[in-house]
XYZ file of N, CA and C in Angstrom:
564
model
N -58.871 36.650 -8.732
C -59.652 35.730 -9.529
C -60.362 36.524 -10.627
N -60.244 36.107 -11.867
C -60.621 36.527 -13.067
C -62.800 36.864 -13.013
N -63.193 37.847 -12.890
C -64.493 37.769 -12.490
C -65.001 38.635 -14.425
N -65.652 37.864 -15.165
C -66.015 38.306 -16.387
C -67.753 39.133 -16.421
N -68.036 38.558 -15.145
C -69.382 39.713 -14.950
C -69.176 40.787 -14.972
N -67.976 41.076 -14.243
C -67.490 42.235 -13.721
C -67.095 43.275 -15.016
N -66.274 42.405 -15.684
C -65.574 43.123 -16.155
C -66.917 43.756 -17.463
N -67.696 42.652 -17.990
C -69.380 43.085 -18.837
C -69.663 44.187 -17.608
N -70.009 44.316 -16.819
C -70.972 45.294 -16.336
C -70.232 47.105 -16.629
N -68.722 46.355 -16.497
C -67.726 47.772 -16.507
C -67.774 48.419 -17.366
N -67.793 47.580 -19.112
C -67.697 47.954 -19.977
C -68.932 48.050 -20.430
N -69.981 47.946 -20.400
C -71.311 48.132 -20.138
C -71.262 50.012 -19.797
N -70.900 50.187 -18.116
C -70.639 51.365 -17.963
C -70.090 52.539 -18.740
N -68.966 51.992 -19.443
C -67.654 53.222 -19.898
C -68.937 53.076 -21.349
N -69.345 52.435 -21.810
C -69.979 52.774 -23.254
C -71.091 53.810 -23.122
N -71.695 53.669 -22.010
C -72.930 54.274 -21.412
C -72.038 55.978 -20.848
N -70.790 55.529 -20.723
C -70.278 57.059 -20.043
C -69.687 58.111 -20.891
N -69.420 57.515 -22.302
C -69.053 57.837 -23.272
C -69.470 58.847 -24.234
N -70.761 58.640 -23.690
C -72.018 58.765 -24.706
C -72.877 58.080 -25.422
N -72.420 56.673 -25.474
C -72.901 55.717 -26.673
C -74.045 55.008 -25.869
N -74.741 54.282 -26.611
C -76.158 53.616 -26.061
C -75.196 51.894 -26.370
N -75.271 51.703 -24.943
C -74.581 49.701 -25.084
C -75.611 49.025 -25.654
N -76.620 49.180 -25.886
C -78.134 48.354 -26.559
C -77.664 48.942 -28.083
N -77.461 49.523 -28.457
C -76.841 49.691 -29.923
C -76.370 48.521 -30.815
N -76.894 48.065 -31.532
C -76.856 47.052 -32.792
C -75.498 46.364 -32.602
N -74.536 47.399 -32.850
C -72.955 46.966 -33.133
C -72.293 46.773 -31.426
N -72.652 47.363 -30.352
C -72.442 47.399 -29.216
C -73.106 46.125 -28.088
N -73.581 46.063 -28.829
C -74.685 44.522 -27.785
C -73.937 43.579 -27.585
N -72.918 43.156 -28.024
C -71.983 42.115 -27.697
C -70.801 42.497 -27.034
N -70.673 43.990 -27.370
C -68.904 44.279 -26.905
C -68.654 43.830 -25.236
N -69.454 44.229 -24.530
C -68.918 43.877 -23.218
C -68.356 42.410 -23.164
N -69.217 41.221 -22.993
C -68.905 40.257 -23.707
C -67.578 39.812 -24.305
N -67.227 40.378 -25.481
C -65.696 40.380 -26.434
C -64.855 40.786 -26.009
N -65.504 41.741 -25.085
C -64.248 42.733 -23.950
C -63.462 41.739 -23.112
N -64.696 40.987 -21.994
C -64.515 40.381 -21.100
C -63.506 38.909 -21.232
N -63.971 38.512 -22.829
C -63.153 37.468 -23.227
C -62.000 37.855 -23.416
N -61.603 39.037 -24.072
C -60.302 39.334 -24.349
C -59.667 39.751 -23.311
N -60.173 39.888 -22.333
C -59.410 40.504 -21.009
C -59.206 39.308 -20.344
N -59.840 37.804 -20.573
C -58.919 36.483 -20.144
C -57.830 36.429 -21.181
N -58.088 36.661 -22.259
C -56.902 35.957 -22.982
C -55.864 36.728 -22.440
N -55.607 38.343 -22.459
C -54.722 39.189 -22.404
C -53.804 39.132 -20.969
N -54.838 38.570 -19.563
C -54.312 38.315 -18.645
C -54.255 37.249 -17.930
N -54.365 36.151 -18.799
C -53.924 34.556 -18.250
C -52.410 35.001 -17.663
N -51.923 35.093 -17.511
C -50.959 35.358 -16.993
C -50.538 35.608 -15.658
N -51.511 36.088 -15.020
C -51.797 36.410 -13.400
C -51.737 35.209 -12.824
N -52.069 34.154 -12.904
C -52.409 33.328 -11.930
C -50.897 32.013 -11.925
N -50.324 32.586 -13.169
C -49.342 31.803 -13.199
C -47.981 31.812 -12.801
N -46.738 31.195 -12.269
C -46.042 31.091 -11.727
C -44.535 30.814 -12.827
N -43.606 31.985 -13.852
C -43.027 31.437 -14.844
C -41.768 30.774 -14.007
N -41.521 30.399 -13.132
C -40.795 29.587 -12.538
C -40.992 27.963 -12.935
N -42.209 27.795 -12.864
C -42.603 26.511 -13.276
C -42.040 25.899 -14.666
N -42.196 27.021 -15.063
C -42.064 26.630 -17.006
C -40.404 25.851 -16.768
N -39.294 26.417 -15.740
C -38.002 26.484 -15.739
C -37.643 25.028 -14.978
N -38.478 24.620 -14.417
C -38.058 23.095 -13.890
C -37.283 21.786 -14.773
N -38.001 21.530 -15.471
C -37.058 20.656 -16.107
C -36.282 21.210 -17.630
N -34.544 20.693 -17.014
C -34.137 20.980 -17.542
C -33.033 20.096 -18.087
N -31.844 20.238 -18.661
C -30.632 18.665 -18.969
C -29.719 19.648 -18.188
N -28.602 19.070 -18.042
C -27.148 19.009 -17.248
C -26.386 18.151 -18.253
N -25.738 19.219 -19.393
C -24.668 18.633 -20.148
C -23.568 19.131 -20.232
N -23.540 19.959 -19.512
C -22.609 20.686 -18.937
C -21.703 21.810 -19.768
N -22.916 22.156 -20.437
C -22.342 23.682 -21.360
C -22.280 24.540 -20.347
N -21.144 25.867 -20.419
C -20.880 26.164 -19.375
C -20.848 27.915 -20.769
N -21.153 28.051 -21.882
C -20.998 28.986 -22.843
C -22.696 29.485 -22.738
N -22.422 30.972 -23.407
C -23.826 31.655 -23.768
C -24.575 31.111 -24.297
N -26.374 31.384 -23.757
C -27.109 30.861 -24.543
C -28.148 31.832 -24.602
N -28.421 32.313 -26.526
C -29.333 33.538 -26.754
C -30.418 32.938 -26.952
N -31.771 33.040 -26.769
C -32.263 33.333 -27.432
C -32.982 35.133 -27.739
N -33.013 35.699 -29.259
C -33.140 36.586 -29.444
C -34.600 36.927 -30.081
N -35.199 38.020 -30.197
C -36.316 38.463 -30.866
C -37.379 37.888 -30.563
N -37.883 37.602 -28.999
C -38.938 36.950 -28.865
C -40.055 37.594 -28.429
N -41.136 37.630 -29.783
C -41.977 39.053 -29.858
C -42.956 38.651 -28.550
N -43.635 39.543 -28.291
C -44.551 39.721 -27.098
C -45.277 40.934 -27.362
N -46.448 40.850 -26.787
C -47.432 41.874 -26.640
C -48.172 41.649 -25.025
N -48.242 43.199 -24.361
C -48.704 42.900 -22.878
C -49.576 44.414 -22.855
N -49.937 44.393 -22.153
C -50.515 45.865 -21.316
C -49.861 46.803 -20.526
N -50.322 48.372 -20.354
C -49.712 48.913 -19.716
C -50.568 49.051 -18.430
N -49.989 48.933 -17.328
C -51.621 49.125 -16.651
C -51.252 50.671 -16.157
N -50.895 51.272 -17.120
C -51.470 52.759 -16.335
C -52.582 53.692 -17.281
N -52.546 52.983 -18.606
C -54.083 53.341 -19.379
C -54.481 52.217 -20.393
N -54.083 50.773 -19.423
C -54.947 49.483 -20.419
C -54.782 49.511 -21.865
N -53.556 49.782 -22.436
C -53.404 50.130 -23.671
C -52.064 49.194 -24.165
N -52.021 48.155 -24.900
C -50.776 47.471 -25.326
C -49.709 48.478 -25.509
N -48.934 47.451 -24.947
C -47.035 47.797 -25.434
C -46.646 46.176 -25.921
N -45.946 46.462 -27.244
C -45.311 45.425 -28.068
C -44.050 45.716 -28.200
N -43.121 44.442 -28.523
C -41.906 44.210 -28.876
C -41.182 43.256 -28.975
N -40.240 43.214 -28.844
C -39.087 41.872 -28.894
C -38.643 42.074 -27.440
N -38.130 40.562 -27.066
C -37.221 40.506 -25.766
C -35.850 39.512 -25.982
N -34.769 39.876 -25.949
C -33.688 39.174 -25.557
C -33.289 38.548 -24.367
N -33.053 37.279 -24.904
C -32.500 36.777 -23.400
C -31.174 36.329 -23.293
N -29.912 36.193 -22.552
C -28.975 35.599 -22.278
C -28.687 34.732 -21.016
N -28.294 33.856 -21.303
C -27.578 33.663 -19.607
C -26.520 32.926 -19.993
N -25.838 32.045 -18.687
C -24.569 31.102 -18.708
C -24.809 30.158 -18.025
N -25.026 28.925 -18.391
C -25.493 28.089 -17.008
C -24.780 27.865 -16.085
N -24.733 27.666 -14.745
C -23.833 27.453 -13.926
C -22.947 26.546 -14.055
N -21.985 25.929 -12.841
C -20.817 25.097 -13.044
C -21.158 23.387 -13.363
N -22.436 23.408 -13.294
C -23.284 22.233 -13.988
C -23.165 22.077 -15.549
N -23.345 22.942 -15.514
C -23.904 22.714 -17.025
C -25.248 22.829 -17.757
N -26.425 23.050 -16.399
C -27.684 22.525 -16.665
C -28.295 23.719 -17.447
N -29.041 23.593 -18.776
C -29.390 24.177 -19.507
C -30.831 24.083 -20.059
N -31.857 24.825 -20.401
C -33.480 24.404 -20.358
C -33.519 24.600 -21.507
N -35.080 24.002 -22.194
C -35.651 24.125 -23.554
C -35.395 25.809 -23.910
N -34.883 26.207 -25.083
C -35.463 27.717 -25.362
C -36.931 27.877 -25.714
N -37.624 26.804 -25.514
C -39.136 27.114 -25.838
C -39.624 27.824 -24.400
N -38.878 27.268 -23.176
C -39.226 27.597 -22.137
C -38.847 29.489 -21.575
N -38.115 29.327 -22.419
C -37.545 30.699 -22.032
C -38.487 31.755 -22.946
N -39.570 31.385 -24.103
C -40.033 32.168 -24.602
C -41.418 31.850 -23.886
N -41.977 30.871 -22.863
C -43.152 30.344 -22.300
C -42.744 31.914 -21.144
N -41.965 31.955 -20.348
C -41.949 32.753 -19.388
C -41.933 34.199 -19.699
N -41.657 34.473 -21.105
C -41.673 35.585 -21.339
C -43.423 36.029 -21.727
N -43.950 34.443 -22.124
C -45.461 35.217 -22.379
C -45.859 35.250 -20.928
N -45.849 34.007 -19.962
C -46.977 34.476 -19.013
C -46.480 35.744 -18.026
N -45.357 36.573 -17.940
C -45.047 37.506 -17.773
C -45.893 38.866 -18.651
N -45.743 38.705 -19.608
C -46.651 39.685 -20.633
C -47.445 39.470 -20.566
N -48.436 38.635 -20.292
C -49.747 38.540 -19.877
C -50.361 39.080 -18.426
N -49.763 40.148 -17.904
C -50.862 40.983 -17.002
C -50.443 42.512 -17.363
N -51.294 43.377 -16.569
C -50.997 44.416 -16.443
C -49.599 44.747 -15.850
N -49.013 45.449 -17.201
C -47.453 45.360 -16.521
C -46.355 46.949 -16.821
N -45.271 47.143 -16.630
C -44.473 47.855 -16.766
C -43.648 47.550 -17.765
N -43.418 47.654 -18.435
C -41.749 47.000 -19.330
C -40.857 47.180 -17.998
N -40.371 48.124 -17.524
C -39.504 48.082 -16.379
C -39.502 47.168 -15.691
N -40.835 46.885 -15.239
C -40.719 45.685 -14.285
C -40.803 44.112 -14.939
N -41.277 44.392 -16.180
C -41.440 43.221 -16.761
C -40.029 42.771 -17.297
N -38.684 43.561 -16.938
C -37.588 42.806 -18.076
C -37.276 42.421 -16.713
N -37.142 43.248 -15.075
C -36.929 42.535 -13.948
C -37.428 40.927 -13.981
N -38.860 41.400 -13.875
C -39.124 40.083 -13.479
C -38.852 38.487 -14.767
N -38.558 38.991 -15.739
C -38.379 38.221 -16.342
C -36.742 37.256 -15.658
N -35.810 38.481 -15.892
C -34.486 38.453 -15.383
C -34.225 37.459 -13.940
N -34.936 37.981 -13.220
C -35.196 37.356 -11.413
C -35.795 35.540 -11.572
N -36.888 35.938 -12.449
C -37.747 34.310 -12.930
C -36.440 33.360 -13.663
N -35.520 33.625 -14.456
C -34.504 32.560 -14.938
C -33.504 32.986 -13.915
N -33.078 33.524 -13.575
C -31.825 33.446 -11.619
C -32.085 32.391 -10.848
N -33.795 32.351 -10.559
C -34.451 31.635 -9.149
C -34.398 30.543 -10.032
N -34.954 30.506 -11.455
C -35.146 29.247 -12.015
C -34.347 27.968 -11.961
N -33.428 28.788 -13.100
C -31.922 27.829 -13.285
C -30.745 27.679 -12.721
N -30.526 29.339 -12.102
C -29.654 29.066 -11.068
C -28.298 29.686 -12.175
N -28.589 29.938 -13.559
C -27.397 30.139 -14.159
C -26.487 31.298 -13.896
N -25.246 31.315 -14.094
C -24.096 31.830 -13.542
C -24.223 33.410 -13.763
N -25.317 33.882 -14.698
C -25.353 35.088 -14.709
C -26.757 34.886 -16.285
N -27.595 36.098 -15.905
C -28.787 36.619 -17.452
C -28.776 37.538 -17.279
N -29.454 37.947 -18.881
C -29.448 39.279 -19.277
C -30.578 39.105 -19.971
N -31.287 39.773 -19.878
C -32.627 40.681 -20.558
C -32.555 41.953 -20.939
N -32.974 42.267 -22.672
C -33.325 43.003 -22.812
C -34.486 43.495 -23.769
N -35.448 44.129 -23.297
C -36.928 44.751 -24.266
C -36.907 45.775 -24.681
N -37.243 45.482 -25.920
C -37.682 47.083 -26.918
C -39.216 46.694 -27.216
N -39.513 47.771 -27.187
C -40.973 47.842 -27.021
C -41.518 49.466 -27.608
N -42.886 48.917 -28.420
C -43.421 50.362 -29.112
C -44.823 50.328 -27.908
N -45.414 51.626 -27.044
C -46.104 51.474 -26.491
C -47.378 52.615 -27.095
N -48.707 52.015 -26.922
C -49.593 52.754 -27.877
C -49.785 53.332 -26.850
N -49.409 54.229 -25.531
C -49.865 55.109 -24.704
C -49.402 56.344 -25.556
N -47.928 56.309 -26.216
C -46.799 57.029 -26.705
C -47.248 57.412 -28.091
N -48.532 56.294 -28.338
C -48.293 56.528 -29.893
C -50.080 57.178 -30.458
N -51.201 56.795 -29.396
C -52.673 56.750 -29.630
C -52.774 57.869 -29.229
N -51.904 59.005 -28.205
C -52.529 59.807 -27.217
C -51.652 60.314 -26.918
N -51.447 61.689 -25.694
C -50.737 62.057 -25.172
C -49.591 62.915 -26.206
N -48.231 62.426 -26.056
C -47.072 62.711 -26.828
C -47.212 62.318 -28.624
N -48.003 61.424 -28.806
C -48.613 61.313 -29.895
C -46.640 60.864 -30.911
N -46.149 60.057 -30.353
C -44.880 59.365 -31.384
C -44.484 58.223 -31.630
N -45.435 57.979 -32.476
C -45.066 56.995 -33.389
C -43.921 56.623 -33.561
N -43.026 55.442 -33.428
C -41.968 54.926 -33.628
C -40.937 54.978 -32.443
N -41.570 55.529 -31.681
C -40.720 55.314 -30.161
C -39.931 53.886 -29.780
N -39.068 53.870 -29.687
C -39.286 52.559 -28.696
C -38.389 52.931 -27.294
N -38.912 52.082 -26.180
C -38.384 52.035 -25.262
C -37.515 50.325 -24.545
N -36.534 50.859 -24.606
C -35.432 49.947 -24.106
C -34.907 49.463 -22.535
N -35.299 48.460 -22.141
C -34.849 48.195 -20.705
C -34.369 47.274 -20.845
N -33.358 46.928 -19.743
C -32.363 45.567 -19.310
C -32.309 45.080 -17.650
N -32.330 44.168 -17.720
C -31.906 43.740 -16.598
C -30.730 42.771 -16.136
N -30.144 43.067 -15.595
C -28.425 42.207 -16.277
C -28.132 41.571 -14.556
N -27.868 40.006 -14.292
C -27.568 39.714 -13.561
C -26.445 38.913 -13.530
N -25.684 38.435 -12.082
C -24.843 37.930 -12.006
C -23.631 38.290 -12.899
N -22.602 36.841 -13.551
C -21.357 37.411 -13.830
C -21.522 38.341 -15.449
N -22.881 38.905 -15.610
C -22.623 40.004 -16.959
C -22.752 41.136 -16.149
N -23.300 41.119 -14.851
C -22.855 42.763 -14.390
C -21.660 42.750 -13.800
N -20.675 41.421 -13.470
C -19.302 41.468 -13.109
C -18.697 42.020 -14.421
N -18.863 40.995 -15.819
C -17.728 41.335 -16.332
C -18.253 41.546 -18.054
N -17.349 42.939 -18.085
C -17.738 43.823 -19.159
C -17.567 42.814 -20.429
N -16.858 41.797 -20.358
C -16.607 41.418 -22.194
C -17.787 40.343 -21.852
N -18.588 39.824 -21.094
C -19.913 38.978 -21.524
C -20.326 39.938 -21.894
N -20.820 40.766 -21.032
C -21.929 41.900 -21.479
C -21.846 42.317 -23.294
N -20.633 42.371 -23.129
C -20.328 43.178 -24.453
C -20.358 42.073 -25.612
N -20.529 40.973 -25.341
C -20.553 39.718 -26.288
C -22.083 39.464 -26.528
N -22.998 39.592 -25.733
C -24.260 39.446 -25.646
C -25.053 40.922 -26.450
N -24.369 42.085 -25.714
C -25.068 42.969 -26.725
C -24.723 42.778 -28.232
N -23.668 42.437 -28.588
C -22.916 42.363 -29.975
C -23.664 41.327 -30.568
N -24.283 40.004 -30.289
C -25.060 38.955 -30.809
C -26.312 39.756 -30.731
N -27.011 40.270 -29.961
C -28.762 40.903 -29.906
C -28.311 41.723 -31.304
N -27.596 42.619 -31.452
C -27.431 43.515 -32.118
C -27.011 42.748 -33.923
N -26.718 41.718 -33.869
C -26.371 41.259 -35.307
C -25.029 41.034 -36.006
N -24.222 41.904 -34.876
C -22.809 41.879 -34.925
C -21.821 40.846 -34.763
């Protein structure tokens, strides 16, 4: 459960641990702005992107369906520091046909990006959330992502990006989806 006292008293602390005086003119509100932005950033926790995937039509397209470049911004939770990017999605709907809004498929990609997360685990769970969802015959996910751990600190490189996939059903059977899906992400 989202506790915003908590999170004011914390940031309260780290300003005070810093060196800085939190009673400071420009500082008197931050905990506060902190605490708000740390709902917006992790609405995401409490939600279930399965839900988003319920209703859907049965018209019985049985062909790829992209949607591509669907930007996102999330956290890293190993130093609370955004990672941004695009995410691709593919799948095939099953022998139905049944196929969902693509608005929905970019709804699950935010409340996924909305907690403290991994890209690794976040193209999984994206991947696993449309399987359980729709049931389609096979998805593919994939994220590129610039992470400011890579870029504020540390290794200090700018322009990194890091690339993960998660490929289920018949695109990890068979090489010419796969290879049809990377060829559309890619522009080809």
């Amino acid at each position: 459960m989202f506790d915003a006292a908590k999170i004011k008293t914390a940031v309260a602390s780290i300003i005070e641990a810093i060196g800085e005086d939190p009673n400071r003119e420009g500082l008197v509100g931050t905990p506060e702005r902190v605490a708000e932005m740390y709902a917006e950033l992790f609405w995401g926790l409490d939600k279930d992107p399965k839900e988003e995937l319920k209703v859907g039509f049965e018209i019985g397209h049985r062909e790829m369906v992209i949607l591509r470049d669907i930007p996102f911004y999330s956290m890293c939770e190993h130093h609370l520091l955004p990672f941004y990017g695009v995410v691709h999605i593919g799948y095939i709907p099953n022998e139905e046909g049944r196929i969902i809004g693509i608005s929905k498929l970019a709804r699950v990609v935010e409340i996924i990006a909305r907690r403290p997360q991994l890209q690794e685990r976040m193209t999984t769970q994206i991947a696993d959330a449309i399987m359980e969802g729709i049931k389609p015959d096979g998805a593919v996910v994939v994220i590129q992502a610039e992470h400011l751990c890579m870029i504020m600190r540390g290794i200090k490189k700018p322009g990194s990006n890091v690339i993960t996939s998660a490929i289920r059903g018949i695109f990890s059977r068979k090489a010419a989806s796969r290879a049809e899906f990377f060829s559309i992400i890619q522009g080809k």
